[in-house]
Amino acid sequence: EIRKPLVDRASEWATRLGYDNHVHFIYSNATIHLESIMSTYPGRVENVYIQFPDPHFKKRHRKRRIFQPNLVRAIRDMLPPGGTLFLQSDVHFVSCAMRNCFEYYAADSFHLAPQHAGHDAVFFSHTTDPRATPSEAGGPASSSDVPLLVSTDVPSSDDEDASAVTGEHASGAGHDAPGNAERDAGGGGDDDDYDRMDSKWALGGWLKENPVGVPTEREYACGIKGMPVYRVLLVRN
């Protein structure tokens, strides 16, 4: 987390609850420092969560978004087979971009979790389930979500990046997808590469419930207000 007051508050709460020996909050920019932080962690990473990152609505600030090729590579390499990656936001285009970024740069390393296979467990941004047959849908099936900009009261801090929260450590060796080596090398990516891609993972929809079972403060507020949250759960191959 890059907002130090939030790190201090969370650490204080953990201490009050007696969990300070079990959970730790780090003041850092995950996009830049995740690899170096995890290189000295002796445990095993089994889960990675990226939850409600700063939307960075302004086009000129898109490079500040947490989901960048270098972070995708770092997460891919630290998660072992079977490890999970959970992405969620209440801003539709942010969830689309997060999902698409991992699909674009690491489609050969992740797959949608089984939870996405159940119709009752997911919802879709379109009024028609894109997995429906053309006759059921009244037209051709779609395989991607249109990146709609939804109205939200989330304040966008265009001077800050949001955080990634990691579970208990991991060590895994990933490999670059064919043709992705050059795109990975620079750290940053062309937003249009994945923002406008035709996502196959979109066919899995958005999870209705948080599979972790522990909502963030933002997530809780969204539930109270009846606002949708767009969730994707991926599993490391």
JSON list of N, CA and C in Angstrom, two decimals, residues 85 126 159 230:
[
{"chain": "A", "resi": 85, "resn": "LEU", "atom": "N", "xyz": [-4.92, -15.99, -8.30]},
{"chain": "A", "resi": 85, "resn": "LEU", "atom": "CA", "xyz": [-4.80, -14.55, -8.48]},
{"chain": "A", "resi": 85, "resn": "LEU", "atom": "C", "xyz": [-6.21, -13.98, -8.51]},
{"chain": "A", "resi": 126, "resn": "HIS", "atom": "N", "xyz": [-22.94, -7.36, -20.15]},
{"chain": "A", "resi": 126, "resn": "HIS", "atom": "CA", "xyz": [-23.97, -7.20, -21.15]},
{"chain": "A", "resi": 126, "resn": "HIS", "atom": "C", "xyz": [-25.29, -7.76, -20.61]},
{"chain": "A", "resi": 159, "resn": "ASP", "atom": "N", "xyz": [-2.12, 10.90, -8.64]},
{"chain": "A", "resi": 159, "resn": "ASP", "atom": "CA", "xyz": [-0.72, 10.99, -8.27]},
{"chain": "A", "resi": 159, "resn": "ASP", "atom": "C", "xyz": [-0.23, 9.75, -7.54]},
{"chain": "A", "resi": 230, "resn": "TYR", "atom": "N", "xyz": [-16.80, -6.07, -9.90]},
{"chain": "A", "resi": 230, "resn": "TYR", "atom": "CA", "xyz": [-16.42, -6.95, -11.00]},
{"chain": "A", "resi": 230, "resn": "TYR", "atom": "C", "xyz": [-15.21, -7.76, -10.59]}
]
